[in-house]
Short mmCIF file of C-alpha atoms in Angstrom, two decimals:
data_model
loop_
_atom_site.label_atom_id
_atom_site.label_comp_id
_atom_site.label_asym_id
_atom_site.label_seq_id
_atom_site.Cartn_x
_atom_site.Cartn_y
_atom_site.Cartn_z
CA LEU G 1 108.54 150.28 103.05
CA GLU G 2 108.93 149.57 106.16
CA GLY G 3 111.52 152.20 108.11
CA PHE G 4 110.84 155.14 105.43
CA LEU G 5 107.16 155.81 106.14
CA PHE G 6 107.83 158.81 108.31
CA PRO G 7 105.49 159.34 111.24
CA ASP G 8 104.48 162.61 111.58
CA THR G 9 100.92 164.37 111.26
CA TYR G 10 99.33 164.64 107.45
CA GLN G 11 96.40 166.68 106.10
CA MET G 12 94.57 164.48 103.77
CA LEU G 13 91.75 165.43 101.40
CA GLN G 14 88.65 163.53 100.76
CA PRO G 15 88.83 160.90 99.16
CA VAL G 16 91.82 159.79 101.34
CA SER G 17 94.08 158.20 98.30
CA ILE G 18 96.79 155.67 100.28
CA SER G 19 99.67 156.38 97.65
CA THR G 20 99.44 160.31 98.16
CA LEU G 21 99.52 160.17 101.81
CA VAL G 22 102.63 157.09 100.98
CA ALA G 23 104.48 159.86 98.65
CA ASP G 24 103.86 162.74 101.71
CA GLN G 25 105.39 159.80 104.68
CA LEU G 26 108.49 159.27 101.87
CA ARG G 27 109.16 162.85 101.03
CA THR G 28 109.09 163.75 104.79
CA PHE G 29 111.40 160.81 105.58
CA LYS G 30 114.01 161.83 102.87
CA GLN G 31 113.87 165.80 104.24
CA GLN G 32 114.39 164.96 107.89
CA PHE G 33 116.51 162.18 107.38
CA ALA G 34 119.05 164.61 105.14
CA THR G 35 118.88 166.92 108.57
CA VAL G 36 120.63 164.19 110.81
CA SER G 37 124.55 164.12 110.31
CA MET G 38 126.19 160.33 109.74
CA SER G 39 129.89 161.29 110.51
CA TYR G 40 129.82 159.62 113.80
CA ALA G 41 128.00 156.23 112.84
CA ARG G 42 130.13 156.28 109.42
CA SER G 43 133.45 156.56 112.12
CA LYS G 44 131.67 153.53 113.84
CA HIS G 45 131.72 151.95 110.28
CA LEU G 46 127.57 152.26 110.26
CA THR G 47 125.84 152.82 106.78
CA PRO G 48 123.18 155.52 106.85
CA TYR G 49 120.66 152.14 106.38
CA ASP G 50 122.38 150.57 109.35
CA VAL G 51 121.47 154.32 111.19
CA LEU G 52 117.66 153.76 110.05
CA ILE G 53 117.41 150.02 111.14
CA ILE G 54 119.12 151.34 114.60
CA ALA G 55 116.77 153.56 114.79
CA SER G 56 113.69 151.57 114.32
CA LEU G 57 114.71 149.37 117.09
CA VAL G 58 115.10 152.42 119.04
CA GLU G 59 111.81 153.47 118.31
CA ALA G 60 110.20 150.31 119.12
CA GLU G 61 111.96 150.28 122.83
CA GLY G 62 112.99 154.23 123.89
CA GLN G 63 109.97 156.45 124.66
CA SER G 64 112.04 159.59 126.54
CA PRO G 65 114.36 161.49 124.63
CA LEU G 66 117.08 159.79 126.81
CA ASP G 67 116.23 156.70 126.80
CA ARG G 68 116.09 156.65 123.16
CA SER G 69 119.72 158.14 123.64
CA LEU G 70 120.45 155.20 125.50
CA VAL G 71 119.18 152.25 124.10
CA ALA G 72 121.39 153.57 120.64
CA SER G 73 124.12 153.23 122.92
CA VAL G 74 123.52 149.43 124.26
CA ILE G 75 122.79 148.58 120.31
CA TYR G 76 126.58 150.37 119.38
CA ASN G 77 128.28 148.66 123.07
CA ARG G 78 127.04 145.20 121.47
CA LEU G 79 127.55 145.49 117.77
CA LYS G 80 130.82 146.67 119.16
CA VAL G 81 131.34 143.85 121.16
CA GLY G 82 129.96 141.40 119.19
CA MET G 83 126.81 140.42 121.41
CA PRO G 84 123.57 139.64 120.34
CA LEU G 85 121.23 142.38 120.84
CA GLN G 86 118.95 140.19 121.95
CA PHE G 87 115.65 142.84 121.57
CA ASP G 88 111.95 141.60 122.07
CA SER G 89 110.67 143.85 119.83
CA THR G 90 112.39 141.84 116.60
CA VAL G 91 111.14 138.89 118.11
CA ARG G 92 107.60 140.62 118.24
CA TYR G 93 108.45 141.81 114.67
CA ALA G 94 109.65 138.80 113.42
CA THR G 95 106.53 136.54 114.90
CA ASN G 96 104.16 139.29 114.82
CA ASN G 97 102.97 138.76 118.10
CA TYR G 98 103.12 142.15 120.06
CA LYS G 99 100.47 141.89 122.47
CA GLY G 100 100.60 138.47 124.43
CA GLN G 101 103.68 136.66 126.00
CA LEU G 102 106.61 135.44 124.01
CA THR G 103 106.86 131.74 123.61
CA VAL G 104 109.47 129.37 123.45
CA SER G 105 108.96 128.59 120.29
CA GLU G 106 108.76 132.46 119.20
CA LEU G 107 111.72 132.83 121.01
CA ASN G 108 113.63 130.84 119.18
CA SER G 109 112.54 131.23 116.08
CA PRO G 110 114.95 130.96 113.22
CA SER G 111 113.41 134.03 111.46
CA PRO G 112 116.63 136.60 110.69
CA TYR G 113 114.88 139.21 112.78
CA ASN G 114 115.51 137.20 115.61
CA THR G 115 118.50 139.12 117.51
CA ARG G 116 118.45 136.73 120.80
CA ILE G 117 119.89 133.73 118.01
CA HIS G 118 121.44 135.99 114.96
CA PRO G 119 124.04 138.35 116.16
CA GLY G 120 124.22 141.93 114.78
CA LEU G 121 121.17 144.19 113.04
CA PRO G 122 118.33 142.32 111.64
CA PRO G 123 118.12 142.62 107.93
CA THR G 124 115.87 145.79 107.30
CA PRO G 125 113.92 148.39 110.21
CA ILE G 126 111.38 147.16 112.32
CA ASP G 127 109.29 150.00 113.02
CA ASN G 128 108.62 153.56 111.25
CA PRO G 129 111.43 155.81 113.04
CA GLY G 130 110.81 159.26 114.26
CA LEU G 131 113.02 161.91 114.00
CA GLY G 132 114.59 161.70 117.51
CA ALA G 133 115.16 158.17 117.55
CA ILE G 134 116.80 158.90 114.02
CA ARG G 135 118.93 161.48 115.84
CA ALA G 136 119.47 159.24 118.83
CA ALA G 137 120.74 156.28 116.50
CA ALA G 138 122.78 158.34 114.07
CA HIS G 139 124.80 159.25 117.28
CA PRO G 140 123.96 158.31 120.91
CA VAL G 141 125.44 159.17 123.74
CA SER G 142 128.64 157.64 125.10
CA SER G 143 127.72 155.04 127.89
CA HIS G 144 129.06 151.18 128.95
CA TYR G 145 125.38 150.09 129.22
CA LEU G 146 124.84 146.52 127.68
CA TYR G 147 121.55 146.25 129.40
CA PHE G 148 117.87 147.68 130.02
CA VAL G 149 114.84 147.04 131.07
CA SER G 150 111.71 148.55 132.29
CA LYS G 151 111.98 150.42 135.87
CA SER G 152 108.52 148.81 136.24
CA CYS G 153 104.99 147.18 134.65
CA ARG G 154 103.79 150.99 135.60
CA SER G 155 105.97 153.12 133.98
CA ASN G 156 107.42 153.43 129.85
CA ALA G 157 110.58 154.63 131.87
CA LEU G 158 113.92 151.85 131.20
CA VAL G 159 116.83 150.94 133.64
CA PHE G 160 119.95 150.44 132.03
CA ALA G 161 123.11 148.32 133.24
CA SER G 162 126.38 147.62 132.46
CA THR G 163 126.72 144.10 133.93
CA TYR G 164 124.74 141.05 133.48
CA GLN G 165 124.46 141.14 137.39
CA GLN G 166 122.97 144.25 137.45
CA PHE G 167 120.73 143.36 134.76
CA GLN G 168 119.42 140.85 136.43
CA VAL G 169 118.74 142.95 139.67
CA ALA G 170 116.56 145.26 137.45
CA VAL G 171 114.67 141.96 135.97
CA GLN G 172 113.72 140.80 138.98
CA HIS G 173 112.50 144.28 140.65
CA TYR G 174 109.85 144.86 137.26
CA LYS G 175 109.35 140.93 138.25
CA SER G 176 108.48 142.20 141.54
CA THR G 177 105.70 144.49 139.72
CA GLN G 178 103.95 142.28 137.82
CA LYS G 179 100.57 141.44 138.40
CA PRO G 180 100.55 138.50 140.55
CA GLY G 181 100.89 134.70 138.58
CA SER G 182 101.90 136.65 136.09
CA HIS G 183 104.87 134.89 134.38
CA SER G 184 106.23 137.43 131.66
CA LEU G 185 107.92 140.36 131.16
CA SER G 186 104.66 142.19 129.63
CA GLY G 187 102.21 140.70 132.18
CA CYS G 188 101.20 143.74 133.99
#
């Protein structure tokens, strides 16, 4: 059910019934998803399920409304030019490593969810996206961005880049904000 369990606040009566909660989440997903226009995504030859997968990536990667729309733009731009998405969030999903440093073997995982080695979208959603992520995925802002990285260890904000060289500068800035001795992008 990954991707279809709509994140929201649900009022539950004691005793809590998991099946009732799941039914409520699925019903809310159906209602909310139906409010989003898919015309732009269809013009890019994406299905509503593709939009849901993109929205799950956006949910995993972007925190602010602007970042979510720009992350979606990066996804569309990379798909357009046939560039692998190369998202750590998909590797984390594939390897169930949500906290620690990603290892070389995890980064090279043959899982179809590993967008570092498999082009295109992962086979299914990797997260349960909210309405903001779904809207961003259905109609991202127009940009030339192909890359993004966190601005700093102390911020969830992202910095976006159009070229690999710009991206490398942003990565070096990010690394300069890490704790001494840390060697990972998650080492804040």
